């Protein structure tokens, strides 16, 4: 990962963990189900997935309302 970052001039603070967060956020913002994202990330608790995705609260609340609790 470090070699690829150097080769493509990617910032040093970009890590696999940051990429994981970014992918989860992008999936949510593009209408993926938060439950599917939870499963993809391997989270046992949906709250963990919520913390993992950095989206506007309004957008997240809208998605969560679609889940039948």
PDB file of C-alpha atoms in Angstrom:
ATOM      1  CA  UNK A   1       0.000   0.000   0.000  1.00  0.00           C
ATOM      2  CA  UNK A   2       2.854   2.337   0.879  1.00  0.00           C
ATOM      3  CA  UNK A   3       4.559   1.741  -2.492  1.00  0.00           C
ATOM      4  CA  UNK A   4       1.345   2.459  -4.391  1.00  0.00           C
ATOM      5  CA  UNK A   5       0.811   5.684  -2.465  1.00  0.00           C
ATOM      6  CA  UNK A   6       4.321   6.813  -3.354  1.00  0.00           C
ATOM      7  CA  UNK A   7       3.939   5.828  -6.997  1.00  0.00           C
ATOM      8  CA  UNK A   8       0.670   7.710  -7.414  1.00  0.00           C
ATOM      9  CA  UNK A   9       1.521  10.664  -5.183  1.00  0.00           C
ATOM     10  CA  UNK A  10      -1.174   9.959  -2.608  1.00  0.00           C
ATOM     11  CA  UNK A  11      -0.983  11.728   0.752  1.00  0.00           C
ATOM     12  CA  UNK A  12       0.814   9.825   3.488  1.00  0.00           C
ATOM     13  CA  UNK A  13      -2.156  10.015   5.884  1.00  0.00           C
ATOM     14  CA  UNK A  14      -4.255   7.950   3.450  1.00  0.00           C
ATOM     15  CA  UNK A  15      -4.367   4.473   4.995  1.00  0.00           C
ATOM     16  CA  UNK A  16      -6.354   1.270   4.401  1.00  0.00           C
ATOM     17  CA  UNK A  17      -8.474   2.305   7.392  1.00  0.00           C
ATOM     18  CA  UNK A  18      -9.233   5.708   5.836  1.00  0.00           C
ATOM     19  CA  UNK A  19     -10.079   3.969   2.568  1.00  0.00           C
ATOM     20  CA  UNK A  20     -12.488   1.662   4.436  1.00  0.00           C
ATOM     21  CA  UNK A  21     -14.258   4.673   5.966  1.00  0.00           C
ATOM     22  CA  UNK A  22     -14.402   6.439   2.605  1.00  0.00           C
ATOM     23  CA  UNK A  23     -15.853   3.426   0.823  1.00  0.00           C
ATOM     24  CA  UNK A  24     -18.516   2.943   3.494  1.00  0.00           C
ATOM     25  CA  UNK A  25     -19.510   6.600   3.260  1.00  0.00           C
ATOM     26  CA  UNK A  26     -19.617   6.526  -0.541  1.00  0.00           C
ATOM     27  CA  UNK A  27     -21.803   3.416  -0.491  1.00  0.00           C
ATOM     28  CA  UNK A  28     -24.248   5.028   1.918  1.00  0.00           C
ATOM     29  CA  UNK A  29     -24.385   8.276  -0.030  1.00  0.00           C
ATOM     30  CA  UNK A  30     -25.123   6.306  -3.199  1.00  0.00           C
ATOM     31  CA  UNK A  31     -28.152   4.562  -1.733  1.00  0.00           C
ATOM     32  CA  UNK A  32     -26.629   1.337  -0.455  1.00  0.00           C
ATOM     33  CA  UNK A  33     -28.521  -0.054   2.504  1.00  0.00           C
ATOM     34  CA  UNK A  34     -26.859   0.641   5.838  1.00  0.00           C
ATOM     35  CA  UNK A  35     -27.609  -2.971   6.750  1.00  0.00           C
ATOM     36  CA  UNK A  36     -25.661  -4.154   3.693  1.00  0.00           C
ATOM     37  CA  UNK A  37     -22.785  -1.863   4.605  1.00  0.00           C
ATOM     38  CA  UNK A  38     -22.878  -3.231   8.158  1.00  0.00           C
ATOM     39  CA  UNK A  39     -22.591  -6.763   6.788  1.00  0.00           C
ATOM     40  CA  UNK A  40     -19.839  -5.801   4.350  1.00  0.00           C
ATOM     41  CA  UNK A  41     -17.775  -4.215   7.138  1.00  0.00           C
ATOM     42  CA  UNK A  42     -18.438  -7.122   9.485  1.00  0.00           C
ATOM     43  CA  UNK A  43     -19.955  -5.011  12.245  1.00  0.00           C
ATOM     44  CA  UNK A  44     -22.121  -6.808  14.809  1.00  0.00           C
ATOM     45  CA  UNK A  45     -23.772  -3.553  15.873  1.00  0.00           C
ATOM     46  CA  UNK A  46     -25.385  -1.030  13.534  1.00  0.00           C
ATOM     47  CA  UNK A  47     -24.172   1.805  15.777  1.00  0.00           C
ATOM     48  CA  UNK A  48     -20.604   0.919  14.839  1.00  0.00           C
ATOM     49  CA  UNK A  49     -21.484   1.249  11.166  1.00  0.00           C
ATOM     50  CA  UNK A  50     -23.126   4.606  11.819  1.00  0.00           C
ATOM     51  CA  UNK A  51     -19.940   5.884  13.462  1.00  0.00           C
ATOM     52  CA  UNK A  52     -17.891   4.513  10.598  1.00  0.00           C
ATOM     53  CA  UNK A  53     -19.710   6.466   7.916  1.00  0.00           C
ATOM     54  CA  UNK A  54     -19.207  10.206   7.854  1.00  0.00           C
ATOM     55  CA  UNK A  55     -22.252  11.668   6.192  1.00  0.00           C
ATOM     56  CA  UNK A  56     -24.527  14.546   6.931  1.00  0.00           C
ATOM     57  CA  UNK A  57     -26.833  13.743   9.826  1.00  0.00           C
ATOM     58  CA  UNK A  58     -29.848  14.564   7.681  1.00  0.00           C
ATOM     59  CA  UNK A  59     -28.766  12.022   5.050  1.00  0.00           C
ATOM     60  CA  UNK A  60     -28.087   9.346   7.666  1.00  0.00           C
ATOM     61  CA  UNK A  61     -31.393   9.900   9.457  1.00  0.00           C
ATOM     62  CA  UNK A  62     -33.213   9.547   6.151  1.00  0.00           C
ATOM     63  CA  UNK A  63     -31.516   6.208   5.493  1.00  0.00           C
ATOM     64  CA  UNK A  64     -32.163   4.923   8.994  1.00  0.00           C
ATOM     65  CA  UNK A  65     -35.853   5.824   8.778  1.00  0.00           C
ATOM     66  CA  UNK A  66     -36.141   3.451   5.810  1.00  0.00           C
ATOM     67  CA  UNK A  67     -35.114   0.513   8.017  1.00  0.00           C
ATOM     68  CA  UNK A  68     -38.008  -1.172   9.788  1.00  0.00           C
ATOM     69  CA  UNK A  69     -36.749  -1.446  13.369  1.00  0.00           C
TER      70      UNK A  69
END
